[in-house]
């Protein structure tokens, strides 16, 4: 058995530092004028396993908006995916999600 | 004239003339050579052996800078990433380029999934390199280069490079359509 504290504790400082590592990271693929649309669609379909519609939509977002977020998750995974995108020759960066 | 890639029951096939095959072998080998890790004085050979790069500056050559891009707008994050990934990335790319060059010992290709994937990446790195040499930095530049498809209108080295770029783009696009159609049939 245990005893609860007499008054509410101030956890603000603690939770701030605890939450920081949980902030998700994201991988962004940037538009470039060389990569073919068919190629980018293929990479999104096979590497990330996206369906036809989602892969096409993301590819078009990269093309028309200049970039698209293709992954959100842990920093480790974001780094792995960024590295894989570079292996495919896509221009990718990773950053903490806003 | 080349026959682009097609998806067939035996695999992904294509036929190239000896001149086309020779050109592509040269392109694959040139890009592979450019990607060889440089042996700088500041590189620790033991660290390099386990894939750790001491010099974490981005390459100054525009083609290499595009193939080995900066991974973060935070310089510290980007340097650390490059330190642990660049040597391996160069080696992967070289392996794909060499595999594609070896496949071209015959002009009649039948590629399984592993070779098709190596070809897709190798052709892409050739295009990134040619694109950098041709200074393609916008969609407008790309469209202008895309017009150089008539052999008879070539009268400069740059025109020839643009012609080669368009040939390789066509080859890669036929490969990607064939590979995409194989995903559709799998489902």
PDB file of C-alpha atoms in Angstrom:
ATOM      1  CA  UNK A   1       0.000   0.000   0.000  1.00  0.00           C
ATOM      2  CA  UNK A   2       1.140   3.499  -0.613  1.00  0.00           C
ATOM      3  CA  UNK A   3       0.302   7.030   0.326  1.00  0.00           C
ATOM      4  CA  UNK A   4      -0.643   9.696  -2.157  1.00  0.00           C
ATOM      5  CA  UNK A   5       1.065  13.079  -1.929  1.00  0.00           C
ATOM      6  CA  UNK A   6      -0.791  15.706   0.023  1.00  0.00           C
ATOM      7  CA  UNK A   7      -1.006  18.172  -2.783  1.00  0.00           C
ATOM      8  CA  UNK A   8      -0.875  18.165  -6.555  1.00  0.00           C
ATOM      9  CA  UNK A   9       2.673  18.097  -7.871  1.00  0.00           C
ATOM     10  CA  UNK A  10       3.942  20.478 -10.496  1.00  0.00           C
ATOM     11  CA  UNK A  11       4.842  18.205 -13.374  1.00  0.00           C
ATOM     12  CA  UNK A  12       5.242  20.867 -16.024  1.00  0.00           C
ATOM     13  CA  UNK A  13       9.007  20.778 -16.187  1.00  0.00           C
ATOM     14  CA  UNK A  14       9.146  17.020 -16.166  1.00  0.00           C
ATOM     15  CA  UNK A  15       6.567  16.496 -18.854  1.00  0.00           C
ATOM     16  CA  UNK A  16       8.206  19.069 -21.120  1.00  0.00           C
ATOM     17  CA  UNK A  17      11.459  17.161 -21.191  1.00  0.00           C
ATOM     18  CA  UNK A  18       9.666  13.843 -21.385  1.00  0.00           C
ATOM     19  CA  UNK A  19       7.549  14.883 -24.325  1.00  0.00           C
ATOM     20  CA  UNK A  20      10.347  16.251 -26.479  1.00  0.00           C
ATOM     21  CA  UNK A  21      11.669  12.885 -27.689  1.00  0.00           C
ATOM     22  CA  UNK A  22       8.129  11.882 -28.653  1.00  0.00           C
ATOM     23  CA  UNK A  23       7.736  14.725 -31.125  1.00  0.00           C
ATOM     24  CA  UNK A  24       7.464  12.934 -34.449  1.00  0.00           C
ATOM     25  CA  UNK A  25       9.948  13.349 -37.248  1.00  0.00           C
ATOM     26  CA  UNK A  26       9.059  13.528 -40.888  1.00  0.00           C
ATOM     27  CA  UNK A  27      10.626  12.729 -44.214  1.00  0.00           C
ATOM     28  CA  UNK A  28      10.125  15.238 -47.014  1.00  0.00           C
ATOM     29  CA  UNK A  29      10.661  14.486 -50.693  1.00  0.00           C
ATOM     30  CA  UNK A  30      11.486  17.587 -52.742  1.00  0.00           C
ATOM     31  CA  UNK A  31      10.675  18.240 -56.373  1.00  0.00           C
ATOM     32  CA  UNK A  32      13.468  18.160 -58.905  1.00  0.00           C
ATOM     33  CA  UNK A  33      13.222  18.609 -62.651  1.00  0.00           C
ATOM     34  CA  UNK A  34      15.079  15.389 -63.551  1.00  0.00           C
ATOM     35  CA  UNK A  35      13.316  12.505 -61.804  1.00  0.00           C
ATOM     36  CA  UNK A  36      10.564  10.988 -63.932  1.00  0.00           C
ATOM     37  CA  UNK A  37       6.986  10.888 -62.650  1.00  0.00           C
ATOM     38  CA  UNK A  38       6.810   7.157 -63.402  1.00  0.00           C
ATOM     39  CA  UNK A  39       9.977   6.602 -61.355  1.00  0.00           C
ATOM     40  CA  UNK A  40       8.829   8.598 -58.315  1.00  0.00           C
ATOM     41  CA  UNK A  41       5.452   6.818 -58.384  1.00  0.00           C
ATOM     42  CA  UNK A  42       7.216   3.454 -58.571  1.00  0.00           C
ATOM     43  CA  UNK A  43       9.451   4.280 -55.574  1.00  0.00           C
ATOM     44  CA  UNK A  44       6.466   5.400 -53.477  1.00  0.00           C
ATOM     45  CA  UNK A  45       4.525   2.275 -54.417  1.00  0.00           C
ATOM     46  CA  UNK A  46       7.242  -0.280 -53.790  1.00  0.00           C
ATOM     47  CA  UNK A  47       9.367   1.224 -51.027  1.00  0.00           C
ATOM     48  CA  UNK A  48       6.535   2.589 -48.871  1.00  0.00           C
ATOM     49  CA  UNK A  49       3.963   0.099 -50.176  1.00  0.00           C
ATOM     50  CA  UNK A  50       1.440   2.851 -50.971  1.00  0.00           C
ATOM     51  CA  UNK A  51      -1.501   1.971 -53.209  1.00  0.00           C
ATOM     52  CA  UNK A  52      -1.723   3.342 -56.743  1.00  0.00           C
ATOM     53  CA  UNK A  53      -3.923   6.272 -55.750  1.00  0.00           C
ATOM     54  CA  UNK A  54      -1.874   7.406 -52.749  1.00  0.00           C
ATOM     55  CA  UNK A  55       1.455   7.039 -54.587  1.00  0.00           C
ATOM     56  CA  UNK A  56       0.117   9.052 -57.529  1.00  0.00           C
ATOM     57  CA  UNK A  57      -1.296  11.742 -55.245  1.00  0.00           C
ATOM     58  CA  UNK A  58       1.974  12.147 -53.324  1.00  0.00           C
ATOM     59  CA  UNK A  59       3.999  12.201 -56.545  1.00  0.00           C
ATOM     60  CA  UNK A  60       1.745  14.971 -57.893  1.00  0.00           C
ATOM     61  CA  UNK A  61       2.074  16.881 -54.598  1.00  0.00           C
ATOM     62  CA  UNK A  62       5.878  16.773 -54.940  1.00  0.00           C
ATOM     63  CA  UNK A  63       5.589  17.896 -58.553  1.00  0.00           C
ATOM     64  CA  UNK A  64       3.100  20.744 -58.143  1.00  0.00           C
ATOM     65  CA  UNK A  65       3.736  21.940 -54.562  1.00  0.00           C
ATOM     66  CA  UNK A  66       7.501  21.395 -54.618  1.00  0.00           C
ATOM     67  CA  UNK A  67       7.545  18.880 -51.768  1.00  0.00           C
ATOM     68  CA  UNK A  68       5.522  16.319 -49.864  1.00  0.00           C
ATOM     69  CA  UNK A  69       5.741  14.637 -46.474  1.00  0.00           C
ATOM     70  CA  UNK A  70       6.016  10.913 -47.187  1.00  0.00           C
ATOM     71  CA  UNK A  71       6.581   9.634 -43.651  1.00  0.00           C
ATOM     72  CA  UNK A  72       5.921  10.685 -40.050  1.00  0.00           C
ATOM     73  CA  UNK A  73       7.264   8.699 -37.098  1.00  0.00           C
ATOM     74  CA  UNK A  74      10.381   8.157 -35.023  1.00  0.00           C
ATOM     75  CA  UNK A  75      13.696   9.835 -35.796  1.00  0.00           C
ATOM     76  CA  UNK A  76      15.363   6.478 -36.376  1.00  0.00           C
ATOM     77  CA  UNK A  77      12.790   5.456 -38.980  1.00  0.00           C
ATOM     78  CA  UNK A  78      12.916   8.905 -40.583  1.00  0.00           C
ATOM     79  CA  UNK A  79      16.690   8.541 -41.015  1.00  0.00           C
ATOM     80  CA  UNK A  80      16.311   5.042 -42.459  1.00  0.00           C
ATOM     81  CA  UNK A  81      13.715   6.238 -44.992  1.00  0.00           C
ATOM     82  CA  UNK A  82      15.759   9.321 -45.927  1.00  0.00           C
ATOM     83  CA  UNK A  83      18.745   7.084 -46.572  1.00  0.00           C
ATOM     84  CA  UNK A  84      16.597   4.747 -48.687  1.00  0.00           C
ATOM     85  CA  UNK A  85      15.232   7.703 -50.711  1.00  0.00           C
ATOM     86  CA  UNK A  86      18.822   8.800 -51.413  1.00  0.00           C
ATOM     87  CA  UNK A  87      19.545   5.247 -52.533  1.00  0.00           C
ATOM     88  CA  UNK A  88      16.729   5.666 -55.060  1.00  0.00           C
ATOM     89  CA  UNK A  89      18.088   9.072 -56.077  1.00  0.00           C
ATOM     90  CA  UNK A  90      15.176  11.067 -54.684  1.00  0.00           C
ATOM     91  CA  UNK A  91      15.986  14.329 -52.955  1.00  0.00           C
ATOM     92  CA  UNK A  92      14.813  13.757 -49.372  1.00  0.00           C
ATOM     93  CA  UNK A  93      15.375  15.461 -46.012  1.00  0.00           C
ATOM     94  CA  UNK A  94      14.178  14.679 -42.495  1.00  0.00           C
ATOM     95  CA  UNK A  95      13.127  17.083 -39.733  1.00  0.00           C
ATOM     96  CA  UNK A  96      11.141  17.360 -36.558  1.00  0.00           C
ATOM     97  CA  UNK A  97       7.442  17.760 -37.384  1.00  0.00           C
ATOM     98  CA  UNK A  98       6.131  21.245 -36.565  1.00  0.00           C
TER      99      UNK A  98
ATOM    100  CA  UNK B   1      16.785   1.306 -82.969  1.00  0.00           C
ATOM    101  CA  UNK B   2      16.377   0.268 -79.404  1.00  0.00           C
ATOM    102  CA  UNK B   3      13.298  -1.481 -78.172  1.00  0.00           C
ATOM    103  CA  UNK B   4      12.478  -0.143 -74.766  1.00  0.00           C
ATOM    104  CA  UNK B   5      11.706  -2.313 -71.771  1.00  0.00           C
ATOM    105  CA  UNK B   6       8.572  -4.473 -71.780  1.00  0.00           C
ATOM    106  CA  UNK B   7       6.996  -6.650 -69.156  1.00  0.00           C
ATOM    107  CA  UNK B   8       6.794 -10.240 -70.443  1.00  0.00           C
ATOM    108  CA  UNK B   9       6.079 -13.613 -68.888  1.00  0.00           C
ATOM    109  CA  UNK B  10       9.827 -14.346 -68.770  1.00  0.00           C
ATOM    110  CA  UNK B  11      10.692 -11.088 -67.025  1.00  0.00           C
ATOM    111  CA  UNK B  12      11.375  -7.523 -68.096  1.00  0.00           C
ATOM    112  CA  UNK B  13      13.014  -7.516 -71.510  1.00  0.00           C
ATOM    113  CA  UNK B  14      14.687  -5.005 -73.830  1.00  0.00           C
ATOM    114  CA  UNK B  15      16.907  -4.950 -76.908  1.00  0.00           C
ATOM    115  CA  UNK B  16      19.661  -2.463 -77.645  1.00  0.00           C
ATOM    116  CA  UNK B  17      21.963  -2.066 -80.630  1.00  0.00           C
ATOM    117  CA  UNK B  18      25.718  -2.543 -79.975  1.00  0.00           C
ATOM    118  CA  UNK B  19      26.211   1.251 -80.170  1.00  0.00           C
ATOM    119  CA  UNK B  20      23.451   1.905 -77.648  1.00  0.00           C
ATOM    120  CA  UNK B  21      24.784  -0.786 -75.306  1.00  0.00           C
ATOM    121  CA  UNK B  22      28.311   0.623 -75.599  1.00  0.00           C
ATOM    122  CA  UNK B  23      27.068   4.128 -74.797  1.00  0.00           C
ATOM    123  CA  UNK B  24      25.139   2.974 -71.740  1.00  0.00           C
ATOM    124  CA  UNK B  25      28.049   0.855 -70.446  1.00  0.00           C
ATOM    125  CA  UNK B  26      30.246   3.938 -70.686  1.00  0.00           C
ATOM    126  CA  UNK B  27      27.691   6.084 -68.844  1.00  0.00           C
ATOM    127  CA  UNK B  28      27.228   3.500 -66.061  1.00  0.00           C
ATOM    128  CA  UNK B  29      31.002   3.128 -65.634  1.00  0.00           C
ATOM    129  CA  UNK B  30      31.653   6.891 -65.681  1.00  0.00           C
ATOM    130  CA  UNK B  31      29.084   7.561 -62.985  1.00  0.00           C
ATOM    131  CA  UNK B  32      30.373   4.613 -60.909  1.00  0.00           C
ATOM    132  CA  UNK B  33      33.903   6.028 -61.156  1.00  0.00           C
ATOM    133  CA  UNK B  34      32.749   9.486 -60.063  1.00  0.00           C
ATOM    134  CA  UNK B  35      31.084   7.896 -57.015  1.00  0.00           C
ATOM    135  CA  UNK B  36      34.243   6.121 -55.795  1.00  0.00           C
ATOM    136  CA  UNK B  37      34.908   7.415 -52.263  1.00  0.00           C
ATOM    137  CA  UNK B  38      37.724   9.951 -52.408  1.00  0.00           C
ATOM    138  CA  UNK B  39      40.855   9.030 -50.447  1.00  0.00           C
ATOM    139  CA  UNK B  40      41.477  12.356 -48.739  1.00  0.00           C
ATOM    140  CA  UNK B  41      44.409  12.856 -46.348  1.00  0.00           C
ATOM    141  CA  UNK B  42      41.938  13.532 -43.567  1.00  0.00           C
ATOM    142  CA  UNK B  43      40.161  10.199 -43.982  1.00  0.00           C
ATOM    143  CA  UNK B  44      40.917   7.586 -41.366  1.00  0.00           C
ATOM    144  CA  UNK B  45      41.308   4.335 -43.363  1.00  0.00           C
ATOM    145  CA  UNK B  46      39.961   2.224 -40.511  1.00  0.00           C
ATOM    146  CA  UNK B  47      36.897   4.444 -40.075  1.00  0.00           C
ATOM    147  CA  UNK B  48      36.316   4.376 -43.850  1.00  0.00           C
ATOM    148  CA  UNK B  49      36.519   0.585 -43.769  1.00  0.00           C
ATOM    149  CA  UNK B  50      33.549   0.409 -41.410  1.00  0.00           C
ATOM    150  CA  UNK B  51      31.676   3.034 -43.417  1.00  0.00           C
ATOM    151  CA  UNK B  52      32.349   6.123 -41.292  1.00  0.00           C
ATOM    152  CA  UNK B  53      33.322   9.286 -43.103  1.00  0.00           C
ATOM    153  CA  UNK B  54      35.535  11.825 -41.345  1.00  0.00           C
ATOM    154  CA  UNK B  55      34.999  14.685 -43.759  1.00  0.00           C
ATOM    155  CA  UNK B  56      31.293  15.465 -43.608  1.00  0.00           C
ATOM    156  CA  UNK B  57      31.183  18.321 -46.099  1.00  0.00           C
ATOM    157  CA  UNK B  58      28.719  17.955 -48.975  1.00  0.00           C
ATOM    158  CA  UNK B  59      30.420  17.264 -52.326  1.00  0.00           C
ATOM    159  CA  UNK B  60      31.144  20.390 -54.363  1.00  0.00           C
ATOM    160  CA  UNK B  61      30.587  18.683 -57.731  1.00  0.00           C
ATOM    161  CA  UNK B  62      26.917  19.366 -58.620  1.00  0.00           C
ATOM    162  CA  UNK B  63      26.248  15.808 -59.857  1.00  0.00           C
ATOM    163  CA  UNK B  64      27.703  14.231 -56.699  1.00  0.00           C
ATOM    164  CA  UNK B  65      25.913  16.815 -54.552  1.00  0.00           C
ATOM    165  CA  UNK B  66      22.621  15.731 -56.121  1.00  0.00           C
ATOM    166  CA  UNK B  67      23.307  11.995 -55.736  1.00  0.00           C
ATOM    167  CA  UNK B  68      24.571  12.386 -52.147  1.00  0.00           C
ATOM    168  CA  UNK B  69      22.297  15.195 -50.959  1.00  0.00           C
ATOM    169  CA  UNK B  70      22.235  17.171 -47.713  1.00  0.00           C
ATOM    170  CA  UNK B  71      19.719  15.340 -45.502  1.00  0.00           C
ATOM    171  CA  UNK B  72      18.734  18.123 -43.092  1.00  0.00           C
ATOM    172  CA  UNK B  73      18.640  21.910 -42.910  1.00  0.00           C
ATOM    173  CA  UNK B  74      20.267  21.574 -39.475  1.00  0.00           C
ATOM    174  CA  UNK B  75      23.996  21.400 -40.358  1.00  0.00           C
ATOM    175  CA  UNK B  76      24.848  19.332 -37.293  1.00  0.00           C
ATOM    176  CA  UNK B  77      22.166  16.740 -38.093  1.00  0.00           C
ATOM    177  CA  UNK B  78      23.170  16.724 -41.769  1.00  0.00           C
ATOM    178  CA  UNK B  79      26.866  16.178 -40.931  1.00  0.00           C
ATOM    179  CA  UNK B  80      26.165  13.335 -38.562  1.00  0.00           C
ATOM    180  CA  UNK B  81      23.886  11.673 -41.111  1.00  0.00           C
ATOM    181  CA  UNK B  82      26.519  11.997 -43.853  1.00  0.00           C
ATOM    182  CA  UNK B  83      29.219  10.658 -41.543  1.00  0.00           C
ATOM    183  CA  UNK B  84      27.392   7.362 -41.116  1.00  0.00           C
ATOM    184  CA  UNK B  85      25.624   6.932 -44.454  1.00  0.00           C
ATOM    185  CA  UNK B  86      27.611   8.452 -47.325  1.00  0.00           C
ATOM    186  CA  UNK B  87      30.237   5.764 -47.867  1.00  0.00           C
ATOM    187  CA  UNK B  88      27.594   3.050 -47.873  1.00  0.00           C
ATOM    188  CA  UNK B  89      25.360   5.068 -50.210  1.00  0.00           C
ATOM    189  CA  UNK B  90      28.236   5.498 -52.676  1.00  0.00           C
ATOM    190  CA  UNK B  91      28.948   1.750 -52.538  1.00  0.00           C
ATOM    191  CA  UNK B  92      25.289   0.834 -53.132  1.00  0.00           C
ATOM    192  CA  UNK B  93      25.092   3.113 -56.143  1.00  0.00           C
ATOM    193  CA  UNK B  94      28.359   1.798 -57.587  1.00  0.00           C
ATOM    194  CA  UNK B  95      27.090  -1.789 -57.186  1.00  0.00           C
ATOM    195  CA  UNK B  96      23.866  -1.014 -59.089  1.00  0.00           C
ATOM    196  CA  UNK B  97      25.740   0.791 -61.874  1.00  0.00           C
ATOM    197  CA  UNK B  98      28.199  -2.092 -62.253  1.00  0.00           C
ATOM    198  CA  UNK B  99      25.408  -4.662 -62.277  1.00  0.00           C
ATOM    199  CA  UNK B 100      23.632  -2.778 -65.073  1.00  0.00           C
ATOM    200  CA  UNK B 101      26.884  -2.417 -67.052  1.00  0.00           C
ATOM    201  CA  UNK B 102      27.546  -6.172 -66.710  1.00  0.00           C
ATOM    202  CA  UNK B 103      24.014  -7.015 -67.887  1.00  0.00           C
ATOM    203  CA  UNK B 104      24.767  -5.111 -71.114  1.00  0.00           C
ATOM    204  CA  UNK B 105      27.356  -7.615 -72.263  1.00  0.00           C
ATOM    205  CA  UNK B 106      24.471  -8.749 -74.407  1.00  0.00           C
ATOM    206  CA  UNK B 107      22.106  -6.329 -76.134  1.00  0.00           C
ATOM    207  CA  UNK B 108      19.127  -8.584 -75.418  1.00  0.00           C
ATOM    208  CA  UNK B 109      18.188  -8.249 -71.796  1.00  0.00           C
ATOM    209  CA  UNK B 110      15.868 -10.235 -69.570  1.00  0.00           C
ATOM    210  CA  UNK B 111      15.843  -8.786 -66.075  1.00  0.00           C
ATOM    211  CA  UNK B 112      14.557 -10.364 -62.877  1.00  0.00           C
ATOM    212  CA  UNK B 113      13.280  -8.140 -60.051  1.00  0.00           C
ATOM    213  CA  UNK B 114      16.729  -7.578 -58.505  1.00  0.00           C
ATOM    214  CA  UNK B 115      18.337  -6.564 -61.795  1.00  0.00           C
ATOM    215  CA  UNK B 116      15.353  -4.435 -62.844  1.00  0.00           C
ATOM    216  CA  UNK B 117      15.602  -2.510 -59.585  1.00  0.00           C
ATOM    217  CA  UNK B 118      19.379  -2.029 -60.046  1.00  0.00           C
ATOM    218  CA  UNK B 119      18.740  -0.782 -63.594  1.00  0.00           C
ATOM    219  CA  UNK B 120      16.085   1.669 -62.447  1.00  0.00           C
ATOM    220  CA  UNK B 121      18.470   3.199 -59.884  1.00  0.00           C
ATOM    221  CA  UNK B 122      21.478   3.121 -62.229  1.00  0.00           C
ATOM    222  CA  UNK B 123      19.598   4.861 -65.054  1.00  0.00           C
ATOM    223  CA  UNK B 124      18.356   7.419 -62.558  1.00  0.00           C
ATOM    224  CA  UNK B 125      21.868   8.222 -61.309  1.00  0.00           C
ATOM    225  CA  UNK B 126      23.045   8.582 -64.927  1.00  0.00           C
ATOM    226  CA  UNK B 127      20.187  11.032 -65.548  1.00  0.00           C
ATOM    227  CA  UNK B 128      20.929  12.968 -62.348  1.00  0.00           C
ATOM    228  CA  UNK B 129      24.564  13.266 -63.469  1.00  0.00           C
ATOM    229  CA  UNK B 130      23.713  14.337 -67.028  1.00  0.00           C
ATOM    230  CA  UNK B 131      21.029  16.671 -65.661  1.00  0.00           C
ATOM    231  CA  UNK B 132      23.620  18.360 -63.438  1.00  0.00           C
ATOM    232  CA  UNK B 133      26.115  18.660 -66.329  1.00  0.00           C
ATOM    233  CA  UNK B 134      23.368  20.138 -68.527  1.00  0.00           C
ATOM    234  CA  UNK B 135      22.444  22.544 -65.731  1.00  0.00           C
ATOM    235  CA  UNK B 136      18.836  21.380 -65.564  1.00  0.00           C
ATOM    236  CA  UNK B 137      17.588  23.264 -62.519  1.00  0.00           C
ATOM    237  CA  UNK B 138      13.995  24.021 -63.485  1.00  0.00           C
ATOM    238  CA  UNK B 139      11.113  22.430 -65.356  1.00  0.00           C
ATOM    239  CA  UNK B 140      11.734  24.993 -68.124  1.00  0.00           C
ATOM    240  CA  UNK B 141      15.373  23.838 -68.487  1.00  0.00           C
ATOM    241  CA  UNK B 142      14.150  20.239 -68.619  1.00  0.00           C
ATOM    242  CA  UNK B 143      11.622  21.094 -71.346  1.00  0.00           C
ATOM    243  CA  UNK B 144      14.308  22.846 -73.387  1.00  0.00           C
ATOM    244  CA  UNK B 145      16.685  19.877 -73.127  1.00  0.00           C
ATOM    245  CA  UNK B 146      13.746  17.598 -73.955  1.00  0.00           C
ATOM    246  CA  UNK B 147      13.513  19.128 -77.425  1.00  0.00           C
ATOM    247  CA  UNK B 148      16.888  17.730 -78.499  1.00  0.00           C
ATOM    248  CA  UNK B 149      15.615  14.502 -79.952  1.00  0.00           C
ATOM    249  CA  UNK B 150      16.682  14.873 -83.572  1.00  0.00           C
ATOM    250  CA  UNK B 151      20.091  13.413 -84.283  1.00  0.00           C
ATOM    251  CA  UNK B 152      20.450  15.620 -87.376  1.00  0.00           C
ATOM    252  CA  UNK B 153      20.154  18.842 -85.397  1.00  0.00           C
ATOM    253  CA  UNK B 154      23.068  18.118 -83.090  1.00  0.00           C
ATOM    254  CA  UNK B 155      25.973  20.495 -83.585  1.00  0.00           C
ATOM    255  CA  UNK B 156      27.618  20.876 -80.194  1.00  0.00           C
ATOM    256  CA  UNK B 157      28.804  18.757 -77.277  1.00  0.00           C
ATOM    257  CA  UNK B 158      25.943  20.132 -75.215  1.00  0.00           C
ATOM    258  CA  UNK B 159      23.406  19.100 -77.875  1.00  0.00           C
ATOM    259  CA  UNK B 160      24.903  15.627 -77.910  1.00  0.00           C
ATOM    260  CA  UNK B 161      24.700  15.406 -74.112  1.00  0.00           C
ATOM    261  CA  UNK B 162      21.058  16.524 -74.264  1.00  0.00           C
ATOM    262  CA  UNK B 163      20.359  13.888 -76.919  1.00  0.00           C
ATOM    263  CA  UNK B 164      21.948  11.202 -74.711  1.00  0.00           C
ATOM    264  CA  UNK B 165      19.966  12.461 -71.702  1.00  0.00           C
ATOM    265  CA  UNK B 166      16.734  12.102 -73.699  1.00  0.00           C
ATOM    266  CA  UNK B 167      17.676   8.619 -74.848  1.00  0.00           C
ATOM    267  CA  UNK B 168      18.377   7.499 -71.271  1.00  0.00           C
ATOM    268  CA  UNK B 169      15.146   9.170 -70.075  1.00  0.00           C
ATOM    269  CA  UNK B 170      13.191   7.198 -72.652  1.00  0.00           C
ATOM    270  CA  UNK B 171      14.887   3.936 -71.648  1.00  0.00           C
ATOM    271  CA  UNK B 172      14.177   4.607 -67.968  1.00  0.00           C
ATOM    272  CA  UNK B 173      10.562   5.551 -68.586  1.00  0.00           C
ATOM    273  CA  UNK B 174       9.891   2.311 -70.520  1.00  0.00           C
ATOM    274  CA  UNK B 175      11.508   0.386 -67.644  1.00  0.00           C
ATOM    275  CA  UNK B 176       9.381   2.153 -65.024  1.00  0.00           C
ATOM    276  CA  UNK B 177       6.161   1.547 -66.982  1.00  0.00           C
ATOM    277  CA  UNK B 178       7.099  -2.149 -67.280  1.00  0.00           C
ATOM    278  CA  UNK B 179       7.914  -2.364 -63.553  1.00  0.00           C
ATOM    279  CA  UNK B 180       4.707  -0.525 -62.606  1.00  0.00           C
ATOM    280  CA  UNK B 181       2.635  -2.867 -64.785  1.00  0.00           C
ATOM    281  CA  UNK B 182       4.184  -5.855 -62.950  1.00  0.00           C
ATOM    282  CA  UNK B 183       2.939  -4.472 -59.630  1.00  0.00           C
ATOM    283  CA  UNK B 184      -0.574  -4.237 -61.127  1.00  0.00           C
ATOM    284  CA  UNK B 185      -0.493  -7.888 -62.284  1.00  0.00           C
ATOM    285  CA  UNK B 186       0.754  -9.051 -58.876  1.00  0.00           C
ATOM    286  CA  UNK B 187      -2.339  -7.752 -57.156  1.00  0.00           C
TER     287      UNK B 187
END
